[in-house]
Amino acid sequence: MLIKNRPAWALPESQATPESIFLNRRALMAGGAGLIAGAALPGTASAQGADPTLDLYPAKRNETYTLDRPVTPEADAASYNNFYEFGTSKDIVAASKRLVTRPWTVAIDGMVEKPFEIAFDELVRKLPLEERLYRFRCVEAWSMAVPWTGIPLKAFVDFAKPLSGAKYIRFETFLNPRMAPGQSARWYPWPYTEGLSMAEAANELPLLVTGIYGKPIPTQHGAPLRLVVPWKYGFKSVKSITKISFVSERPKTFWEGLQAAEYGFWANVNPEVSHPRWSQASEQILGTRDRKPTLLYNGYGEQVAGLYKGMTGEKLFM
Ligand code: MTE
């Protein structure tokens, strides 16, 4: 993910290195991480004390969602992250531990019957939690397959009671440059924001994720609450959400605000539509040396293709 107007030192490693070399090195690193059997997993220990939601895990798995590939080893997924609030490299586990996740409040506002705030610990016990195995495809052409635990976004939308005029749902990450040093970089449009259409939000697939690998989600993956939208590029899956707004206009998102020609609003996975600077035809499987052909809508076309019928003028795949 490249930003034109930031200094050279801030280039992420995926841009500073030719892509093929970067991907090989990453596969090696990820493969290596998997070999450290029994080593403590990054992010599982917390300086913030015992997680008050521990008793909710593991949640019951919804067996409807199956994979066509092995689950990514936890150590690989947990040590190769994008969380720009804590740095532009993939190695942000230690930095992300500065994220204070309690108390954590989520504000629900905009076009709803009644705006309100709710403590995360209350929200997570109010709505149904389930585990799902999903593929996850980053726009940088790597992918993983992980067990997420979360609240179906559809259930959350019903709970929030949006008004009929709401056309989009907008998600916002916390803003606290003292806790998250990356937010001091003023060339980014902080806070990180993302959005979906209301039709997408009502689809069965998006999850408001609270856990991963049968445990509460660690900081590097976006504790305590993040979105996961498995048919879109990973940047849509916004981490550490503090505000959810229902709005009538399409929200401007973080990456769109930086580089609209490369990262659009819809960002649906499509192997035939290249990123302006690299192919999306295949993906590197995190933690292995394997590449796999990328699937249209990341393999979730049956559930989501209908959402885009007739939207011919839209750039649905970037
Ligand atoms: N959310 C926030 N707040 N900040 C980020 O930098 N990166 C996005 C997405 N959500 C990001 C974010 C990108 S580019 C990806 S690929 C995924 O998070 C990575 O999720 P993971 O680190 O849990 O694999």
Short mmCIF file of C-alpha atoms and ligand atoms in Angstrom, two decimals:
data_model
loop_
_atom_site.label_atom_id
_atom_site.label_comp_id
_atom_site.label_asym_id
_atom_site.label_seq_id
_atom_site.Cartn_x
_atom_site.Cartn_y
_atom_site.Cartn_z
CA MET A 1 0.00 0.00 0.00
CA LEU A 2 1.92 3.00 -1.28
CA ILE A 3 1.33 6.60 -0.47
CA LYS A 4 2.66 9.11 -2.98
CA ASN A 5 3.33 12.00 -0.65
CA ARG A 6 5.03 10.39 2.28
CA PRO A 7 8.76 10.35 2.84
CA ALA A 8 10.86 7.50 1.44
CA TRP A 9 11.68 6.15 4.89
CA ALA A 10 8.01 5.48 5.45
CA LEU A 11 7.69 3.10 2.50
CA PRO A 12 6.29 -0.22 3.64
CA GLU A 13 8.49 -3.22 2.92
CA SER A 14 6.12 -4.41 0.17
CA GLN A 15 6.95 -1.28 -1.81
CA ALA A 16 10.60 -0.91 -0.93
CA THR A 17 11.39 -4.34 -2.40
CA PRO A 18 10.41 -5.75 -5.79
CA GLU A 19 7.23 -7.71 -5.21
CA SER A 20 8.56 -11.16 -6.07
CA ILE A 21 11.48 -10.82 -3.67
CA PHE A 22 9.22 -9.41 -0.99
CA LEU A 23 6.77 -12.28 -1.31
CA ASN A 24 9.52 -14.92 -1.20
CA ARG A 25 11.11 -13.37 1.84
CA ARG A 26 7.78 -13.16 3.54
CA ALA A 27 6.97 -16.78 2.83
CA LEU A 28 10.34 -17.73 4.29
CA MET A 29 9.77 -15.62 7.35
CA ALA A 30 6.27 -16.93 7.83
CA GLY A 31 7.37 -20.52 7.25
CA GLY A 32 10.16 -20.03 9.75
CA ALA A 33 7.81 -18.65 12.35
CA GLY A 34 5.73 -21.81 12.06
CA LEU A 35 8.75 -23.91 13.00
CA ILE A 36 9.10 -22.45 16.46
CA ALA A 37 6.85 -25.07 17.97
CA GLY A 38 5.68 -24.32 21.45
CA ALA A 39 6.98 -20.74 21.45
CA ALA A 40 4.71 -18.17 23.07
CA LEU A 41 2.37 -16.71 20.48
CA PRO A 42 2.66 -12.98 20.04
CA GLY A 43 -0.27 -11.12 21.46
CA THR A 44 -1.62 -13.87 23.69
CA ALA A 45 -0.16 -12.39 26.85
CA SER A 46 -1.36 -8.96 27.85
CA ALA A 47 -0.06 -6.37 30.23
CA GLN A 48 -3.65 -5.29 30.71
CA GLY A 49 -4.74 -8.20 32.89
CA ALA A 50 -7.13 -11.05 32.22
CA ASP A 51 -9.58 -10.44 29.41
CA PRO A 52 -13.10 -10.06 30.89
CA THR A 53 -14.64 -11.91 27.92
CA LEU A 54 -12.47 -15.06 28.18
CA ASP A 55 -15.45 -17.19 29.22
CA LEU A 56 -17.09 -16.61 25.81
CA TYR A 57 -14.37 -18.57 23.97
CA PRO A 58 -14.23 -20.79 22.08
CA ALA A 59 -17.62 -19.87 20.60
CA LYS A 60 -19.64 -22.46 18.72
CA ARG A 61 -18.43 -22.85 15.14
CA ASN A 62 -20.95 -22.21 12.35
CA GLU A 63 -20.18 -25.18 10.09
CA THR A 64 -21.76 -23.51 7.04
CA TYR A 65 -18.47 -21.81 6.27
CA THR A 66 -15.80 -24.24 5.12
CA LEU A 67 -12.34 -23.77 3.63
CA ASP A 68 -10.66 -25.12 0.50
CA ARG A 69 -7.23 -24.92 2.17
CA PRO A 70 -5.62 -25.53 5.56
CA VAL A 71 -6.10 -23.03 8.37
CA THR A 72 -3.09 -20.69 8.61
CA PRO A 73 -0.94 -21.52 11.66
CA GLU A 74 -1.80 -19.08 14.43
CA ALA A 75 1.82 -17.98 14.87
CA ASP A 76 1.98 -16.88 11.21
CA ALA A 77 -1.26 -14.90 11.19
CA ALA A 78 -0.39 -13.33 14.55
CA SER A 79 3.04 -12.07 13.53
CA TYR A 80 2.48 -10.61 10.06
CA ASN A 81 0.05 -7.73 10.35
CA ASN A 82 -1.05 -4.47 8.79
CA PHE A 83 -1.91 -1.92 11.48
CA TYR A 84 -0.56 1.43 10.33
CA GLU A 85 -1.44 3.10 13.62
CA PHE A 86 1.53 1.15 15.04
CA GLY A 87 3.93 1.30 12.11
CA THR A 88 4.18 0.59 8.42
CA SER A 89 6.07 -2.72 8.68
CA LYS A 90 4.40 -6.09 9.21
CA ASP A 91 6.14 -6.44 12.55
CA ILE A 92 3.85 -4.39 14.81
CA VAL A 93 3.00 -6.93 17.51
CA ALA A 94 5.13 -5.31 20.23
CA ALA A 95 4.09 -1.76 19.29
CA SER A 96 0.41 -2.73 19.23
CA LYS A 97 0.57 -3.78 22.89
CA ARG A 98 0.38 -0.05 23.71
CA LEU A 99 -3.26 -0.20 22.64
CA VAL A 100 -5.37 0.08 25.80
CA THR A 101 -8.50 -1.98 25.14
CA ARG A 102 -10.37 -1.46 28.42
CA PRO A 103 -12.52 0.43 29.03
CA TRP A 104 -13.65 0.43 25.38
CA THR A 105 -16.79 2.16 24.23
CA VAL A 106 -18.44 2.06 20.83
CA ALA A 107 -20.59 5.02 19.70
CA ILE A 108 -23.47 4.33 17.34
CA ASP A 109 -24.74 7.47 15.64
CA GLY A 110 -26.02 9.11 12.46
CA MET A 111 -29.28 7.90 10.96
CA VAL A 112 -30.52 5.67 13.76
CA GLU A 113 -33.70 5.81 15.83
CA LYS A 114 -31.64 6.89 18.83
CA PRO A 115 -27.83 7.39 18.92
CA PHE A 116 -26.17 5.59 21.83
CA GLU A 117 -22.87 4.44 23.29
CA ILE A 118 -22.24 0.95 24.55
CA ALA A 119 -19.34 -0.62 26.43
CA PHE A 120 -17.66 -3.32 24.35
CA ASP A 121 -18.02 -5.80 27.23
CA GLU A 122 -21.79 -5.25 27.21
CA LEU A 123 -22.11 -5.39 23.42
CA VAL A 124 -20.27 -8.70 23.15
CA ARG A 125 -22.73 -10.33 25.57
CA LYS A 126 -25.85 -8.83 24.01
CA LEU A 127 -25.55 -10.27 20.52
CA PRO A 128 -24.86 -13.80 19.23
CA LEU A 129 -21.21 -14.84 18.86
CA GLU A 130 -20.08 -17.58 16.51
CA GLU A 131 -16.89 -18.88 14.98
CA ARG A 132 -16.40 -19.00 11.20
CA LEU A 133 -13.55 -20.19 9.01
CA TYR A 134 -12.93 -17.57 6.31
CA ARG A 135 -10.36 -16.92 3.63
CA PHE A 136 -8.83 -13.44 3.96
CA ARG A 137 -7.15 -11.78 0.95
CA CYS A 138 -4.95 -8.69 1.33
CA VAL A 139 -4.69 -6.28 -1.62
CA GLU A 140 -0.90 -6.87 -1.40
CA ALA A 141 -1.51 -10.38 -2.84
CA TRP A 142 -1.02 -12.49 0.28
CA SER A 143 -3.76 -14.45 1.96
CA MET A 144 -4.57 -16.43 5.06
CA ALA A 145 -7.41 -18.64 6.28
CA VAL A 146 -8.39 -18.19 9.91
CA PRO A 147 -11.10 -18.95 12.46
CA TRP A 148 -12.68 -15.63 13.40
CA THR A 149 -15.19 -15.29 16.22
CA GLY A 150 -17.68 -12.48 15.93
CA ILE A 151 -21.16 -11.05 15.79
CA PRO A 152 -22.80 -11.23 12.35
CA LEU A 153 -22.88 -7.59 11.23
CA LYS A 154 -26.49 -8.11 10.16
CA ALA A 155 -27.46 -8.81 13.80
CA PHE A 156 -25.64 -5.67 14.92
CA VAL A 157 -27.45 -3.56 12.28
CA ASP A 158 -30.83 -4.79 13.54
CA PHE A 159 -29.75 -3.97 17.09
CA ALA A 160 -28.67 -0.41 16.11
CA LYS A 161 -32.06 0.35 14.48
CA PRO A 162 -31.02 2.45 11.48
CA LEU A 163 -33.55 4.73 9.78
CA SER A 164 -34.74 3.89 6.27
CA GLY A 165 -32.76 6.80 4.78
CA ALA A 166 -29.44 5.21 5.82
CA LYS A 167 -27.62 3.99 2.70
CA TYR A 168 -24.14 3.27 4.06
CA ILE A 169 -22.50 2.21 7.30
CA ARG A 170 -19.23 3.87 8.29
CA PHE A 171 -16.68 2.46 10.74
CA GLU A 172 -14.05 4.49 12.56
CA THR A 173 -10.94 3.41 14.50
CA PHE A 174 -9.80 5.15 17.72
CA LEU A 175 -7.71 8.32 17.43
CA ASN A 176 -4.91 8.65 19.98
CA PRO A 177 -1.44 9.48 18.62
CA ARG A 178 0.10 9.14 22.10
CA MET A 179 -0.96 5.50 22.23
CA ALA A 180 -0.57 4.83 18.50
CA PRO A 181 2.57 6.59 17.24
CA GLY A 182 1.69 5.99 13.58
CA GLN A 183 -1.15 8.47 13.99
CA SER A 184 1.43 11.23 14.39
CA ALA A 185 2.25 10.85 10.68
CA ARG A 186 0.22 13.72 9.36
CA TRP A 187 0.17 12.62 5.73
CA TYR A 188 -2.40 9.95 6.60
CA PRO A 189 -6.07 10.91 6.99
CA TRP A 190 -6.49 9.56 10.55
CA PRO A 191 -8.55 8.10 12.03
CA TYR A 192 -8.78 4.98 9.84
CA THR A 193 -12.28 4.75 8.41
CA GLU A 194 -14.09 2.25 6.24
CA GLY A 195 -17.58 1.72 4.92
CA LEU A 196 -20.06 -0.68 3.34
CA SER A 197 -23.39 -0.15 1.63
CA MET A 198 -26.39 -1.08 3.73
CA ALA A 199 -27.08 -3.95 1.32
CA GLU A 200 -23.56 -5.29 1.95
CA ALA A 201 -23.97 -4.82 5.71
CA ALA A 202 -27.17 -6.88 5.59
CA ASN A 203 -25.40 -9.74 3.82
CA GLU A 204 -24.77 -12.90 5.87
CA LEU A 205 -20.95 -12.76 5.60
CA PRO A 206 -19.55 -9.63 7.31
CA LEU A 207 -18.57 -10.22 10.92
CA LEU A 208 -17.89 -7.77 13.72
CA VAL A 209 -14.97 -9.76 15.01
CA THR A 210 -14.10 -10.08 18.70
CA GLY A 211 -11.93 -13.21 18.64
CA ILE A 212 -9.56 -15.32 16.59
CA TYR A 213 -8.29 -18.91 17.03
CA GLY A 214 -10.84 -19.49 19.78
CA LYS A 215 -9.63 -16.60 21.96
CA PRO A 216 -10.30 -12.89 22.38
CA ILE A 217 -8.64 -11.03 19.54
CA PRO A 218 -5.13 -9.76 20.36
CA THR A 219 -4.11 -6.15 19.79
CA GLN A 220 -2.22 -6.69 16.53
CA HIS A 221 -5.36 -8.09 14.89
CA GLY A 222 -7.49 -5.10 16.00
CA ALA A 223 -8.69 -5.66 19.58
CA PRO A 224 -11.28 -5.54 20.90
CA LEU A 225 -13.61 -5.14 17.89
CA ARG A 226 -12.90 -5.17 14.16
CA LEU A 227 -14.72 -5.82 10.94
CA VAL A 228 -14.08 -8.78 8.61
CA VAL A 229 -15.51 -8.71 5.07
CA PRO A 230 -14.15 -11.86 3.43
CA TRP A 231 -15.01 -11.11 -0.22
CA LYS A 232 -13.20 -7.76 -0.22
CA TYR A 233 -9.53 -6.83 0.00
CA GLY A 234 -8.30 -6.83 3.59
CA PHE A 235 -8.05 -3.06 3.97
CA LYS A 236 -11.87 -2.95 4.20
CA SER A 237 -11.64 -4.99 7.43
CA VAL A 238 -11.08 -2.04 9.76
CA LYS A 239 -9.55 -2.70 13.18
CA SER A 240 -10.22 -1.42 16.72
CA ILE A 241 -13.57 0.24 16.01
CA THR A 242 -14.86 2.99 18.30
CA LYS A 243 -17.63 4.48 16.18
CA ILE A 244 -20.23 3.07 13.80
CA SER A 245 -22.33 5.61 11.89
CA PHE A 246 -25.28 5.15 9.57
CA VAL A 247 -25.15 7.73 6.78
CA SER A 248 -26.90 8.71 3.55
CA GLU A 249 -23.76 9.48 1.49
CA ARG A 250 -20.96 7.07 0.58
CA PRO A 251 -18.21 7.67 3.15
CA LYS A 252 -14.68 8.56 2.05
CA THR A 253 -12.46 5.78 3.34
CA PHE A 254 -8.88 5.93 4.67
CA TRP A 255 -7.11 4.40 1.65
CA GLU A 256 -9.42 6.09 -0.81
CA GLY A 257 -8.52 9.40 0.84
CA LEU A 258 -4.84 8.67 0.28
CA GLN A 259 -4.79 7.07 -3.14
CA ALA A 260 -8.22 6.81 -4.77
CA ALA A 261 -6.72 5.58 -8.06
CA GLU A 262 -5.43 2.45 -6.29
CA TYR A 263 -7.80 1.76 -3.41
CA GLY A 264 -11.49 2.31 -4.07
CA PHE A 265 -14.63 2.05 -2.01
CA TRP A 266 -15.88 -1.32 -3.30
CA ALA A 267 -12.57 -3.24 -3.36
CA ASN A 268 -14.11 -6.62 -4.22
CA VAL A 269 -11.52 -9.32 -4.89
CA ASN A 270 -11.11 -10.10 -8.59
CA PRO A 271 -8.15 -11.99 -10.10
CA GLU A 272 -8.72 -10.33 -13.48
CA VAL A 273 -8.53 -6.73 -12.32
CA SER A 274 -4.92 -5.90 -11.53
CA HIS A 275 -3.84 -3.37 -8.97
CA PRO A 276 -2.26 -0.54 -10.99
CA ARG A 277 1.18 -1.77 -9.86
CA TRP A 278 0.82 -5.56 -9.59
CA SER A 279 -1.29 -8.51 -10.71
CA GLN A 280 -4.08 -9.87 -8.53
CA ALA A 281 -4.22 -13.18 -10.44
CA SER A 282 -2.66 -15.24 -7.65
CA GLU A 283 -1.82 -14.99 -3.98
CA GLN A 284 0.94 -16.09 -1.64
CA ILE A 285 -0.42 -18.32 1.11
CA LEU A 286 0.87 -16.95 4.40
CA GLY A 287 3.16 -19.34 6.26
CA THR A 288 3.90 -21.48 3.19
CA ARG A 289 5.78 -21.33 -0.10
CA ASP A 290 2.56 -21.92 -2.04
CA ARG A 291 0.79 -19.61 -4.43
CA LYS A 292 -2.85 -20.17 -5.31
CA PRO A 293 -4.99 -18.66 -8.04
CA THR A 294 -7.11 -15.88 -6.58
CA LEU A 295 -10.87 -16.49 -6.64
CA LEU A 296 -13.48 -13.98 -7.81
CA TYR A 297 -15.03 -12.41 -4.68
CA ASN A 298 -12.40 -14.46 -2.85
CA GLY A 299 -14.62 -17.50 -3.45
CA TYR A 300 -17.77 -15.98 -1.92
CA GLY A 301 -19.54 -15.12 -5.21
CA GLU A 302 -22.52 -17.32 -4.42
CA GLN A 303 -23.29 -15.22 -1.36
CA VAL A 304 -22.42 -11.75 -2.71
CA ALA A 305 -22.42 -11.45 -6.52
CA GLY A 306 -26.12 -10.53 -6.46
CA LEU A 307 -25.33 -7.41 -4.42
CA TYR A 308 -23.74 -5.79 -7.48
CA LYS A 309 -26.28 -6.63 -10.21
CA GLY A 310 -26.80 -3.64 -12.49
CA MET A 311 -24.00 -1.55 -10.94
CA THR A 312 -22.22 -1.28 -14.27
CA GLY A 313 -20.86 2.25 -13.82
CA GLU A 314 -19.07 1.43 -10.54
CA LYS A 315 -15.46 0.40 -10.10
CA LEU A 316 -16.41 -2.71 -8.16
CA PHE A 317 -12.96 -4.36 -8.13
CA MET A 318 -10.50 -1.74 -6.99
N1 MTE B 1 -7.41 -1.24 10.33
C1 MTE B 1 -6.76 -0.21 10.88
N2 MTE B 1 -7.36 0.52 11.82
N3 MTE B 1 -5.49 0.12 10.50
C2 MTE B 1 -4.85 -0.57 9.50
O1 MTE B 1 -3.69 -0.23 9.15
N4 MTE B 1 -4.96 -2.40 7.87
C3 MTE B 1 -5.89 -3.14 7.00
C4 MTE B 1 -6.92 -3.92 7.82
N5 MTE B 1 -7.48 -3.08 8.86
C5 MTE B 1 -5.53 -1.66 8.89
C6 MTE B 1 -6.82 -1.99 9.37
C7 MTE B 1 -5.20 -4.06 6.10
S1 MTE B 1 -4.37 -3.34 4.80
C8 MTE B 1 -5.25 -5.42 6.26
S2 MTE B 1 -4.61 -6.48 5.07
C9 MTE B 1 -5.84 -6.03 7.45
O2 MTE B 1 -6.30 -5.05 8.40
C10 MTE B 1 -4.81 -6.94 8.13
O3 MTE B 1 -5.41 -7.63 9.20
P1 MTE B 1 -4.50 -8.59 10.11
O4 MTE B 1 -3.29 -7.81 10.53
O5 MTE B 1 -5.38 -8.97 11.25
O6 MTE B 1 -4.13 -9.74 9.24
#
